[in-house]
GROMACS .gro file of N, CA and C in nm:
model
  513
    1UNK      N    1   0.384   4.014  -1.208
    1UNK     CA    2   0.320   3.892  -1.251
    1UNK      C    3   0.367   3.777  -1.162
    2UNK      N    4   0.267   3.722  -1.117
    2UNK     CA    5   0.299   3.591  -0.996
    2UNK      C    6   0.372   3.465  -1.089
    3UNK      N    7   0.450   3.421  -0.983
    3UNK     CA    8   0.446   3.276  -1.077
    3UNK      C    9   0.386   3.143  -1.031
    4UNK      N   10   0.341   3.055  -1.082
    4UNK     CA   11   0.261   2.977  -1.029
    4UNK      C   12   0.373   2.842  -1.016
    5UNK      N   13   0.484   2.879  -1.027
    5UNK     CA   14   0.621   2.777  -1.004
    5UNK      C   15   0.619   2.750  -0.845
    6UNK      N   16   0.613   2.629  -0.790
    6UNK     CA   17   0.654   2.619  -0.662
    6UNK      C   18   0.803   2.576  -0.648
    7UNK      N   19   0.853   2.642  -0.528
    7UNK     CA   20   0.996   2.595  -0.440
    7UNK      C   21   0.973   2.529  -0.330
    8UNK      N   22   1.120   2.461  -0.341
    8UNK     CA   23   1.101   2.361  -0.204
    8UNK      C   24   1.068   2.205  -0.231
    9UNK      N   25   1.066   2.161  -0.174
    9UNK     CA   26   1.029   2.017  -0.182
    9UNK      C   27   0.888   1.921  -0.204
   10UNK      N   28   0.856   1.853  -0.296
   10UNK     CA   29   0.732   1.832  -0.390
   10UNK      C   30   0.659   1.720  -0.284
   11UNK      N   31   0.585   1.736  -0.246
   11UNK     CA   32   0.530   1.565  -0.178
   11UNK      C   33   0.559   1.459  -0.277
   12UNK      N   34   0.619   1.338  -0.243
   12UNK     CA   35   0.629   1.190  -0.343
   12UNK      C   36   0.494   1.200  -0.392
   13UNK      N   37   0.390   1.203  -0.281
   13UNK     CA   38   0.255   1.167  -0.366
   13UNK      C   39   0.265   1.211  -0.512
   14UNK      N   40   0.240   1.344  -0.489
   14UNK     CA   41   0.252   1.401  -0.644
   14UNK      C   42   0.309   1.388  -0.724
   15UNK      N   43   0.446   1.332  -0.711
   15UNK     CA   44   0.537   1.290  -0.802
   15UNK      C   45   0.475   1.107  -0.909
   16UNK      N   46   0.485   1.040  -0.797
   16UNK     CA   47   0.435   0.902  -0.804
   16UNK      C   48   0.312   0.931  -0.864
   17UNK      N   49   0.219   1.024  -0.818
   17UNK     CA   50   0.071   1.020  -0.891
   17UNK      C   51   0.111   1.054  -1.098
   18UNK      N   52   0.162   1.168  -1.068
   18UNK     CA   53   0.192   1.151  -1.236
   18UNK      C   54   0.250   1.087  -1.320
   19UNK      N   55   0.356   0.968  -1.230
   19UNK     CA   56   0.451   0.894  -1.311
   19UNK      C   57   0.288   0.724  -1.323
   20UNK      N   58   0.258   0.725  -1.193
   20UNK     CA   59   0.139   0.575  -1.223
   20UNK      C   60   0.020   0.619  -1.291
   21UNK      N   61   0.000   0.762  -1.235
   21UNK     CA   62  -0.159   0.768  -1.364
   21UNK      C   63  -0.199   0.708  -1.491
   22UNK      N   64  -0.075   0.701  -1.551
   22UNK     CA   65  -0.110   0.704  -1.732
   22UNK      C   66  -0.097   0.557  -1.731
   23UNK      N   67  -0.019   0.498  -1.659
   23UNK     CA   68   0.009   0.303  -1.619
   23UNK      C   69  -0.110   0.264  -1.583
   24UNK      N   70  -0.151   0.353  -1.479
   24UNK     CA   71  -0.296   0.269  -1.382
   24UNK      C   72  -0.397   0.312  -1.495
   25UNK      N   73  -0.419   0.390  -1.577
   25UNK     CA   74  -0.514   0.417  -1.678
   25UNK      C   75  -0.501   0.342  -1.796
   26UNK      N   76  -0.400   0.289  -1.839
   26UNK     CA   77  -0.351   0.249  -1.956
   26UNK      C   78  -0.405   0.048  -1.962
   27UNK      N   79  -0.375   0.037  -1.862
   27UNK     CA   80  -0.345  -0.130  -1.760
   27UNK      C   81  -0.481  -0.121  -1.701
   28UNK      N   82  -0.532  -0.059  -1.635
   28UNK     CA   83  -0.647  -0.094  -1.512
   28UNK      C   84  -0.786   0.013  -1.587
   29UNK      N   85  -0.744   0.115  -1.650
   29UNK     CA   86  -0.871   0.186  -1.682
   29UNK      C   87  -0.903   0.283  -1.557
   30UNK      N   88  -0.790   0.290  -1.472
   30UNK     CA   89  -0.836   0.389  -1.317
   30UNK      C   90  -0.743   0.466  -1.297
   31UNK      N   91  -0.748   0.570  -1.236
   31UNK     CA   92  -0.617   0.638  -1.187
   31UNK      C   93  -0.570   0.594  -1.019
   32UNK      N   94  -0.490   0.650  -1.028
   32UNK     CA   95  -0.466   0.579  -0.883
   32UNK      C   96  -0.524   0.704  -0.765
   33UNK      N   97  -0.578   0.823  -0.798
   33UNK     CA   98  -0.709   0.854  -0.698
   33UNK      C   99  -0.763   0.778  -0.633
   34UNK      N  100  -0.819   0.696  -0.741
   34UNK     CA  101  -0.937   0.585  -0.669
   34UNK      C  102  -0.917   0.453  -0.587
   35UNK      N  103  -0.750   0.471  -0.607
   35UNK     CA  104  -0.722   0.358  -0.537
   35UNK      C  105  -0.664   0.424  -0.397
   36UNK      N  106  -0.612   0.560  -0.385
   36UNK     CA  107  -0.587   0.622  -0.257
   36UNK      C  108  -0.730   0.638  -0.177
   37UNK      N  109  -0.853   0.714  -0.259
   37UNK     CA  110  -0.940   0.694  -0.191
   37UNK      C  111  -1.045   0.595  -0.167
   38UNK      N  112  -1.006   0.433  -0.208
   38UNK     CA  113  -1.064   0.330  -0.165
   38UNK      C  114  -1.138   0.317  -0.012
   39UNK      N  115  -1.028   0.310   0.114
   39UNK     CA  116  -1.104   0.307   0.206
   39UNK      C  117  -1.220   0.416   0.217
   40UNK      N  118  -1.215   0.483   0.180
   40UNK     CA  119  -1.323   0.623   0.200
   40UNK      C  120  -1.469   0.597   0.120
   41UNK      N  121  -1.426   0.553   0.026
   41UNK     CA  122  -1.494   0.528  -0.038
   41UNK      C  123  -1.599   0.367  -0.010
   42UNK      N  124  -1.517   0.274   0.054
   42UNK     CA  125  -1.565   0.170   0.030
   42UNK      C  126  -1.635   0.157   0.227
   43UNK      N  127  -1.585   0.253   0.258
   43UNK     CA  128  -1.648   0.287   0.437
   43UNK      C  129  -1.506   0.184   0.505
   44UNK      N  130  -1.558   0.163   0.662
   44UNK     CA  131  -1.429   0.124   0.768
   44UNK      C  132  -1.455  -0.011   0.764
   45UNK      N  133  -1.542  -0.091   0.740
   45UNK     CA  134  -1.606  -0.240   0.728
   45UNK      C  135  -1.494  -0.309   0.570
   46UNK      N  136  -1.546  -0.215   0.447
   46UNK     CA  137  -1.489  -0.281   0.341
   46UNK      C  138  -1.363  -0.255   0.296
   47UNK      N  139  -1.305  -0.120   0.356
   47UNK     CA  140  -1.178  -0.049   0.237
   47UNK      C  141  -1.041  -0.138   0.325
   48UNK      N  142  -1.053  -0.207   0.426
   48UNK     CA  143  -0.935  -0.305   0.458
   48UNK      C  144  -0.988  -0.390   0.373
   49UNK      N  145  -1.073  -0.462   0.347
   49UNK     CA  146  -1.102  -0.614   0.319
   49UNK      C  147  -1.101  -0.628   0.167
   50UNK      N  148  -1.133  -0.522   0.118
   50UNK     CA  149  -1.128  -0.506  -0.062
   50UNK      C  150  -1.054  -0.425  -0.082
   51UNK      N  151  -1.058  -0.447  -0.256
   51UNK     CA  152  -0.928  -0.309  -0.289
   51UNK      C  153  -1.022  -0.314  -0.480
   52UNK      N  154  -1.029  -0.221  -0.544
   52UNK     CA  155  -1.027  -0.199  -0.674
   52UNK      C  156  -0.901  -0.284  -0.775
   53UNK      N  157  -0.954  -0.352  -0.871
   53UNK     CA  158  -0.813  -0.364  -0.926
   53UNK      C  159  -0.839  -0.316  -1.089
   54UNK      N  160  -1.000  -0.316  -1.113
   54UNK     CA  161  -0.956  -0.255  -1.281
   54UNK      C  162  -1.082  -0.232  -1.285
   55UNK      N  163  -1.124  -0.085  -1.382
   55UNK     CA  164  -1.216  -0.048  -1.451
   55UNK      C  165  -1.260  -0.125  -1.618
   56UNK      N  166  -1.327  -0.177  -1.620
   56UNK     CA  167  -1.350  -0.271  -1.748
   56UNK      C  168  -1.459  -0.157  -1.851
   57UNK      N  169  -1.429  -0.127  -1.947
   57UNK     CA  170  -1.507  -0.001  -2.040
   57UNK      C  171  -1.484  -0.096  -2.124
   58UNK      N  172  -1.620  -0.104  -2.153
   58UNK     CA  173  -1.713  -0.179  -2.307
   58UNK      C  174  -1.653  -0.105  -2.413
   59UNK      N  175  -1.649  -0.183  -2.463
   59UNK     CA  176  -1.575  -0.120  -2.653
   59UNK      C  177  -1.719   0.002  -2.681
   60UNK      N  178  -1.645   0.103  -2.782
   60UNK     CA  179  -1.750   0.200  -2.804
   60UNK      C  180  -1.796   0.166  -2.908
   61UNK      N  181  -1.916   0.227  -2.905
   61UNK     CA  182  -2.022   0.172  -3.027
   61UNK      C  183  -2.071   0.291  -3.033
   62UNK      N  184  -2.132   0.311  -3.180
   62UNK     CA  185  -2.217   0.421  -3.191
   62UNK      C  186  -2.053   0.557  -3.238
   63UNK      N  187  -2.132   0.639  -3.266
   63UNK     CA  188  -2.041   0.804  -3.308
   63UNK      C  189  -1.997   0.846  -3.171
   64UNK      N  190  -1.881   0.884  -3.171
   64UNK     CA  191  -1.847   0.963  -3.055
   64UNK      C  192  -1.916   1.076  -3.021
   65UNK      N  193  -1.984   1.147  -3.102
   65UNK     CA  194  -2.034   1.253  -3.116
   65UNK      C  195  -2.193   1.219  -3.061
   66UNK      N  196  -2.255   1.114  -3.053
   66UNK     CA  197  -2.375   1.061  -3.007
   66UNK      C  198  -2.395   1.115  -2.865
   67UNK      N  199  -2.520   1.094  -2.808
   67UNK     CA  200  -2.528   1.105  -2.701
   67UNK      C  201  -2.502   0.957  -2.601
   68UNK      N  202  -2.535   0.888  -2.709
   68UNK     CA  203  -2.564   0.733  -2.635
   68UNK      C  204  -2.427   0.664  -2.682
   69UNK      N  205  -2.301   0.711  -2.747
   69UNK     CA  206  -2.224   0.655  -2.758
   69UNK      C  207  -2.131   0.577  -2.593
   70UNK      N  208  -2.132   0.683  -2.489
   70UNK     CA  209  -2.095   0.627  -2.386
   70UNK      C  210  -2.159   0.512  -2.335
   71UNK      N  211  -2.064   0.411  -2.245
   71UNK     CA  212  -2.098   0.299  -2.172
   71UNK      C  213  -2.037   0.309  -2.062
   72UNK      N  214  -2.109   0.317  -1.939
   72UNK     CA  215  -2.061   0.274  -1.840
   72UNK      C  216  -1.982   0.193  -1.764
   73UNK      N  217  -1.843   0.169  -1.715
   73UNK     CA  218  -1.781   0.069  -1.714
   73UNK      C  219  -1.777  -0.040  -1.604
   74UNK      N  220  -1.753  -0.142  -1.590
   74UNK     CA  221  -1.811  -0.247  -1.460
   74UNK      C  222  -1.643  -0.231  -1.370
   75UNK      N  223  -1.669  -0.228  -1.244
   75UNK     CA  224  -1.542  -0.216  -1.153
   75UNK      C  225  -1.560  -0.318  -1.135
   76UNK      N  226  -1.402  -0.380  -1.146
   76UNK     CA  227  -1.386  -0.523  -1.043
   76UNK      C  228  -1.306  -0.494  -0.967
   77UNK      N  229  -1.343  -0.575  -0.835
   77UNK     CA  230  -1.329  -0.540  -0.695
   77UNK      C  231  -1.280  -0.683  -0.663
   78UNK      N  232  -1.112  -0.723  -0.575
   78UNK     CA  233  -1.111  -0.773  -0.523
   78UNK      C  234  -1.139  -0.781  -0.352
   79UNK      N  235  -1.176  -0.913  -0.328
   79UNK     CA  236  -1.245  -0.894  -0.159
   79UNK      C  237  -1.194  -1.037  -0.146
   80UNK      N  238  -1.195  -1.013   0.013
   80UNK     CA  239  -1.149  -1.150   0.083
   80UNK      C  240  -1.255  -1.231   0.128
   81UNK      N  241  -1.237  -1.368   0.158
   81UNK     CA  242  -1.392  -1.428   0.142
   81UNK      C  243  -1.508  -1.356   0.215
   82UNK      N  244  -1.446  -1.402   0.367
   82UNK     CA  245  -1.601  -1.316   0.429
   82UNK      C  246  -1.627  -1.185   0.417
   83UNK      N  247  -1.568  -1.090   0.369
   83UNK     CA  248  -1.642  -0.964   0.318
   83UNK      C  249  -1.697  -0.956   0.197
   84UNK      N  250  -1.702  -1.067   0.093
   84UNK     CA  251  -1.747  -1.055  -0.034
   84UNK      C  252  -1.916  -1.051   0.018
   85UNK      N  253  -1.992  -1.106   0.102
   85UNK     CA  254  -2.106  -1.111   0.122
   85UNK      C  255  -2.179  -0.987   0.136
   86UNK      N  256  -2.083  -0.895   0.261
   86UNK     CA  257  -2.109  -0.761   0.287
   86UNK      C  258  -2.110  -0.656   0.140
   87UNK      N  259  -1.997  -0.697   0.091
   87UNK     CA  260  -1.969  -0.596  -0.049
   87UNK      C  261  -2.043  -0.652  -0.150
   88UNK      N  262  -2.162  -0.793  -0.183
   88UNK     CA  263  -2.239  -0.797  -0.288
   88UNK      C  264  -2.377  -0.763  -0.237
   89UNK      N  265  -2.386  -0.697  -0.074
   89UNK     CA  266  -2.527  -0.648  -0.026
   89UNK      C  267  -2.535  -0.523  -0.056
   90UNK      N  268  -2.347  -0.463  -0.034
   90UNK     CA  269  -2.348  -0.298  -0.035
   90UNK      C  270  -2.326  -0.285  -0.189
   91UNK      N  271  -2.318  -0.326  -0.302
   91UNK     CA  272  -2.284  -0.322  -0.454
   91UNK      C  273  -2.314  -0.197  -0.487
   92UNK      N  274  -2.450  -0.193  -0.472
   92UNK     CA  275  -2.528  -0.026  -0.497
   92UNK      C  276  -2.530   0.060  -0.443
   93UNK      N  277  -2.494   0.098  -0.321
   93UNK     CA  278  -2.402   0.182  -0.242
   93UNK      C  279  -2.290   0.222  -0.295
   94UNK      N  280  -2.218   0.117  -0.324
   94UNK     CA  281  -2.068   0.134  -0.324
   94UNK      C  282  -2.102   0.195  -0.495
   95UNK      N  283  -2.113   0.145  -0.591
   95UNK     CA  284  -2.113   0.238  -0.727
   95UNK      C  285  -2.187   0.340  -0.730
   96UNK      N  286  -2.283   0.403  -0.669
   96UNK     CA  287  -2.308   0.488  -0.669
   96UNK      C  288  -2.215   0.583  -0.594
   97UNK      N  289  -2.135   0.569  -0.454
   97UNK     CA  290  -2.020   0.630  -0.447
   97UNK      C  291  -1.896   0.650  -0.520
   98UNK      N  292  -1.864   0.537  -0.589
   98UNK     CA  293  -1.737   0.563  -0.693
   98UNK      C  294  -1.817   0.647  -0.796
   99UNK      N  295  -1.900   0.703  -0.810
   99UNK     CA  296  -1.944   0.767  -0.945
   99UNK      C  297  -1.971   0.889  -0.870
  100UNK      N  298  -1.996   0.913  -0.758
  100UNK     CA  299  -1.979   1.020  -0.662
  100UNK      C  300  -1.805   1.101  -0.699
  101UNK      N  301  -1.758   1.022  -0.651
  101UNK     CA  302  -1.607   1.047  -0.684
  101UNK      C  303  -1.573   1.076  -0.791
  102UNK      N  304  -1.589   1.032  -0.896
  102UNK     CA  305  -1.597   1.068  -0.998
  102UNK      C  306  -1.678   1.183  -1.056
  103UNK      N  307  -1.779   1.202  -1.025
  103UNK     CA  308  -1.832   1.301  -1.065
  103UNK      C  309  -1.930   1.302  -1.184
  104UNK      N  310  -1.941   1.171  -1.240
  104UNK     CA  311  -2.045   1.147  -1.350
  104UNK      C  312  -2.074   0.953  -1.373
  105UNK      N  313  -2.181   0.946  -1.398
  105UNK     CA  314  -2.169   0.800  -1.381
  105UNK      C  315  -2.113   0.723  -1.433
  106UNK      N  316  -1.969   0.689  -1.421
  106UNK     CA  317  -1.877   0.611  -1.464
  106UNK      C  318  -1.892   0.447  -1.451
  107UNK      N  319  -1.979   0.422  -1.397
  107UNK     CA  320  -1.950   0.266  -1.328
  107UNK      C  321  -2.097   0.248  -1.311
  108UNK      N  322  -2.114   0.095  -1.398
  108UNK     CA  323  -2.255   0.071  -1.379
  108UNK      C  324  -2.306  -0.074  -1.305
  109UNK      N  325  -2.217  -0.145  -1.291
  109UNK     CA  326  -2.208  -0.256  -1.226
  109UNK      C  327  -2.075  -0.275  -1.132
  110UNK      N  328  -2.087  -0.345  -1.041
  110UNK     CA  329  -1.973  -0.396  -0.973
  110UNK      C  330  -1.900  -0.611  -0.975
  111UNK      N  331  -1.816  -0.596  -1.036
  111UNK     CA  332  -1.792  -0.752  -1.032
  111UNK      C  333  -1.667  -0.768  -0.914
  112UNK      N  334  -1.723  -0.891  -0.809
  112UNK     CA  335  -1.658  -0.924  -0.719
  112UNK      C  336  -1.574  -1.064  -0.769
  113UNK      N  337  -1.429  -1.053  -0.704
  113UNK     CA  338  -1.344  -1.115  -0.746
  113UNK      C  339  -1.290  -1.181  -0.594
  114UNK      N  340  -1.224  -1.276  -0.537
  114UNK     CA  341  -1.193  -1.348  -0.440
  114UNK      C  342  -1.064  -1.303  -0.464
  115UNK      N  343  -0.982  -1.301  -0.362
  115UNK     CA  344  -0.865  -1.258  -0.393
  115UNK      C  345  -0.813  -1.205  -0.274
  116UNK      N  346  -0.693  -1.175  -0.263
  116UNK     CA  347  -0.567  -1.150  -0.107
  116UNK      C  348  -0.568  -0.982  -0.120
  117UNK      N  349  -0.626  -0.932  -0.029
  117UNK     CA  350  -0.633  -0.776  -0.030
  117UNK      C  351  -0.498  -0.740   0.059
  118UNK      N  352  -0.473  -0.801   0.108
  118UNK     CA  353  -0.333  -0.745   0.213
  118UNK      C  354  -0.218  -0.824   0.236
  119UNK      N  355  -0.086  -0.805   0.192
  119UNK     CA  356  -0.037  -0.850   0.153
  119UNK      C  357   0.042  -0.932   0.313
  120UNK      N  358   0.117  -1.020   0.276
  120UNK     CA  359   0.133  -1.083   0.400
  120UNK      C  360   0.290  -0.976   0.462
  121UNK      N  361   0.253  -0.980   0.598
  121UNK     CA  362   0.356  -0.913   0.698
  121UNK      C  363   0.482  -0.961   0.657
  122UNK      N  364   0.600  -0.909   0.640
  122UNK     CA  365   0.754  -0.977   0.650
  122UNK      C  366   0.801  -0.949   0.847
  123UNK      N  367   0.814  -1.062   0.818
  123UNK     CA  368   0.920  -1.076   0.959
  123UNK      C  369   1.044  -1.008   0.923
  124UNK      N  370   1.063  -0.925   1.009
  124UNK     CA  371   1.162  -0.858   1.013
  124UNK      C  372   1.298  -0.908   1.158
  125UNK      N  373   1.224  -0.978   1.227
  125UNK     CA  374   1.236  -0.998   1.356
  125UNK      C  375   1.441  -1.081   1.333
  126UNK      N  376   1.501  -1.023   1.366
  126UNK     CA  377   1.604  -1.088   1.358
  126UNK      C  378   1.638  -1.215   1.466
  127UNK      N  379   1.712  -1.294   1.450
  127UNK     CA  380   1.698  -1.383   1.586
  127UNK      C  381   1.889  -1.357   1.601
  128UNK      N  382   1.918  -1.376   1.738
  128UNK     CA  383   2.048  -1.340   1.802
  128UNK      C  384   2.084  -1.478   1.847
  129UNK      N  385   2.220  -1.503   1.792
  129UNK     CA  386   2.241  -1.625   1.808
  129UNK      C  387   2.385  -1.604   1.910
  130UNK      N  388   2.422  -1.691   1.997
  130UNK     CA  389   2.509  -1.709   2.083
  130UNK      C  390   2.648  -1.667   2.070
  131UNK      N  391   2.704  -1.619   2.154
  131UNK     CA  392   2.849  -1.606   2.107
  131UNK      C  393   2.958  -1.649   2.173
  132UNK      N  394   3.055  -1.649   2.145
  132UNK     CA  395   3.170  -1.721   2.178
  132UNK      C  396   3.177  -1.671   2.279
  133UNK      N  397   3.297  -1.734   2.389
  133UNK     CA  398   3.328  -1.710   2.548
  133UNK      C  399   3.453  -1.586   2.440
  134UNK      N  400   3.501  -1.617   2.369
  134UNK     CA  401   3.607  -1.517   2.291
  134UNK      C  402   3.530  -1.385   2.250
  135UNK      N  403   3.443  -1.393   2.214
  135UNK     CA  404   3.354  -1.284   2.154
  135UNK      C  405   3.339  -1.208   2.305
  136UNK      N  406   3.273  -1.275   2.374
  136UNK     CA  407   3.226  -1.181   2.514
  136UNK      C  408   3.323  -1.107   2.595
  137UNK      N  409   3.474  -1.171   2.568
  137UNK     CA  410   3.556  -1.154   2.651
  137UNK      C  411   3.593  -1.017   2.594
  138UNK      N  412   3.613  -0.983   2.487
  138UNK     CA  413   3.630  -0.877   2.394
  138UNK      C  414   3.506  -0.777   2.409
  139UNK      N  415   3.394  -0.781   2.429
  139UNK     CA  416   3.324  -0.677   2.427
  139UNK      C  417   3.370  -0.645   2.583
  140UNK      N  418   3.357  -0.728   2.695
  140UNK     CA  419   3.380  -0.697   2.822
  140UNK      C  420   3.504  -0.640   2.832
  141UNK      N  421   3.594  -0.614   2.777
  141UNK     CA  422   3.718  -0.547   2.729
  141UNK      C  423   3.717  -0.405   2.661
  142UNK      N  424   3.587  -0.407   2.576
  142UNK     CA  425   3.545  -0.249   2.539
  142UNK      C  426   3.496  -0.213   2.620
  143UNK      N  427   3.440  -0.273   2.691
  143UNK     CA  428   3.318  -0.133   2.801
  143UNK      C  429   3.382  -0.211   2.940
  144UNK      N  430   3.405  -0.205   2.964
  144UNK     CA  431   3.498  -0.235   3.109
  144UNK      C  432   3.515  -0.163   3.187
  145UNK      N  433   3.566  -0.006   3.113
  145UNK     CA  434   3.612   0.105   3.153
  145UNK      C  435   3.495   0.223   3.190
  146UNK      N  436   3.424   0.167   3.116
  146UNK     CA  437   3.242   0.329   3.142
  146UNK      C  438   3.218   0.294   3.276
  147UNK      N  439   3.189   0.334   3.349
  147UNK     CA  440   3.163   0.395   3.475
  147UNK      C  441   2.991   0.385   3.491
  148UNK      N  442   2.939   0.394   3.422
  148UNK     CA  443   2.778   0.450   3.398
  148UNK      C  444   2.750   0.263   3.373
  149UNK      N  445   2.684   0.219   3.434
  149UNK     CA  446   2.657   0.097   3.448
  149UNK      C  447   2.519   0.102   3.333
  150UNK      N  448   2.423   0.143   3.361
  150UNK     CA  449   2.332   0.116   3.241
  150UNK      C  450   2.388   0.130   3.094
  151UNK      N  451   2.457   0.243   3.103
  151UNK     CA  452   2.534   0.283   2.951
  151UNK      C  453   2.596   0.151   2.892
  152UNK      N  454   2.682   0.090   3.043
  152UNK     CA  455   2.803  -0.043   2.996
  152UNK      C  456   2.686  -0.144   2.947
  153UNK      N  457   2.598  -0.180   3.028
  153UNK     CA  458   2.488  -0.285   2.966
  153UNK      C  459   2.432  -0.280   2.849
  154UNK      N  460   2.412  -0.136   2.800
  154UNK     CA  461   2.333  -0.131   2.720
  154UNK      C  462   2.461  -0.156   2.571
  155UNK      N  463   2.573  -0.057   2.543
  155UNK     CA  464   2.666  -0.137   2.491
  155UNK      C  465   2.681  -0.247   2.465
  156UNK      N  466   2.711  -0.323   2.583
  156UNK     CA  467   2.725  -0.451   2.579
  156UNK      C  468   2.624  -0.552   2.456
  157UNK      N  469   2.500  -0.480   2.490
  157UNK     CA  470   2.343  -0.522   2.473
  157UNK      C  471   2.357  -0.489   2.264
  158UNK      N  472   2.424  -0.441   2.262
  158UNK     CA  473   2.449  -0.345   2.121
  158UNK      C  474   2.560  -0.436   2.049
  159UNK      N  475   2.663  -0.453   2.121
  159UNK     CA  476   2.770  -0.475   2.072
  159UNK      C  477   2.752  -0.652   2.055
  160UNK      N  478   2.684  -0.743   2.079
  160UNK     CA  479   2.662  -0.846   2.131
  160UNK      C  480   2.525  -0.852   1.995
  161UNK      N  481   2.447  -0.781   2.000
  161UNK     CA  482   2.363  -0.788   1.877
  161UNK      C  483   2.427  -0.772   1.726
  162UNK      N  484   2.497  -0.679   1.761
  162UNK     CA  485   2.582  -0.671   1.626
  162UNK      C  486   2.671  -0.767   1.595
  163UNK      N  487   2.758  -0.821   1.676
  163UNK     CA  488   2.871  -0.942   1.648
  163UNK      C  489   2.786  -1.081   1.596
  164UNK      N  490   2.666  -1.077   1.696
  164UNK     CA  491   2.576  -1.191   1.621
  164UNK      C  492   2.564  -1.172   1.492
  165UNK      N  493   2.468  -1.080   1.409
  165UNK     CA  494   2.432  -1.034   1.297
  165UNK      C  495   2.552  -1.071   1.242
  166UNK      N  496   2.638  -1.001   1.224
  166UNK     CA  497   2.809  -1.019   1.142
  166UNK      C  498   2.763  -1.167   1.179
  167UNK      N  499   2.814  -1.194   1.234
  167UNK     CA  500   2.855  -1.372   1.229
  167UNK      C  501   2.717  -1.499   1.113
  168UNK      N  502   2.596  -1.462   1.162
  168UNK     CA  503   2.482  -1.469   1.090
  168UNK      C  504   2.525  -1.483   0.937
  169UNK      N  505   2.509  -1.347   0.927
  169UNK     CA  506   2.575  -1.296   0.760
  169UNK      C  507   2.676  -1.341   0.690
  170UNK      N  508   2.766  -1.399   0.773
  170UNK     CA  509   2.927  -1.451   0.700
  170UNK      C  510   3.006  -1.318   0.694
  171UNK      N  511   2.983  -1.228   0.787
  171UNK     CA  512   3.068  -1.118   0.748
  171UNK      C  513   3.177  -1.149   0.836
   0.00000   0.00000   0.00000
């Protein structure tokens, strides 16, 4: 008898997908599928410029047991200004693909929302600030001795970035 247990190491995806599903469903009404396959979904024009942020499902009415008890739910879509034009031409495109994805018609309208789809860059960029004639004299004192001239520069180049940083920091 096989076992259907896997060994070895799990992709995060899968991990993360089961811990946000029941959050992104609970909070947004979506799983986070639909938010991995956004660009795909929304083509190479919209899936940078927009993003999904919640499935809105109409209160139920009627017997569960009805046929007509279901309602279709409206996606709201944030977009950045100038693509909101493109994404309220493509509207009917685009829900008829998320219901593609889905697999039954889940989504019957689309509401566009203005909003920051990408979050802003962090500078990471450190800046290197000057060092003492004492500081230099001391690294030129560690590498003094290497022989290999690019090696000594590049050291140098190392050791000189790092003493900055420390100093920066208050360390």
């Amino acid at each position: 008898m096989a076992s259907d247990r896997r060994f070895g190491a799990r992709p995060l995806a899968d991990i993360a997908s089961k811990v946000m599903d029941p959050v992104l469903r609970r909070k947004a009404g979506m799983t986070a599928d639909l938010l991995a396959a956004w660009p795909v979904i929304a083509g190479l024009r919209l899936g940078d410029a927009s993003r999904p942020i919640k499935l809105a499902w109409p209160p139920a009415r009627g017997n569960p047991g009805e046929e007509n008890a279901f309602e279709p739910a409206t996606l709201i879509v944030a977009c950045e200004g100038p693509a909101a034009l493109r994404l309220q031409q493509q509207a009917g495109e685009l829900v008829s693909r998320v219901n593609r994805f889905y697999g039954y018609a889940a989504v019957a309208r689309l509401k566009i929302v203005q909003g920051t789809v990408r979050e802003a860059p962090i500078n990471r960029r450190v800046s290197i600030r000057p060092l003492s004639a004492a500081d230099r004299e001391s690294i030129e004192a560690m590498t003094g001795h290497i022989e290999d001239e690019g090696l000594r520069e590049t050291l140098k180049a190392f050791a000189e970035a790092t003493l900055s940083r420390k100093r920066r920091d208050g360390d």
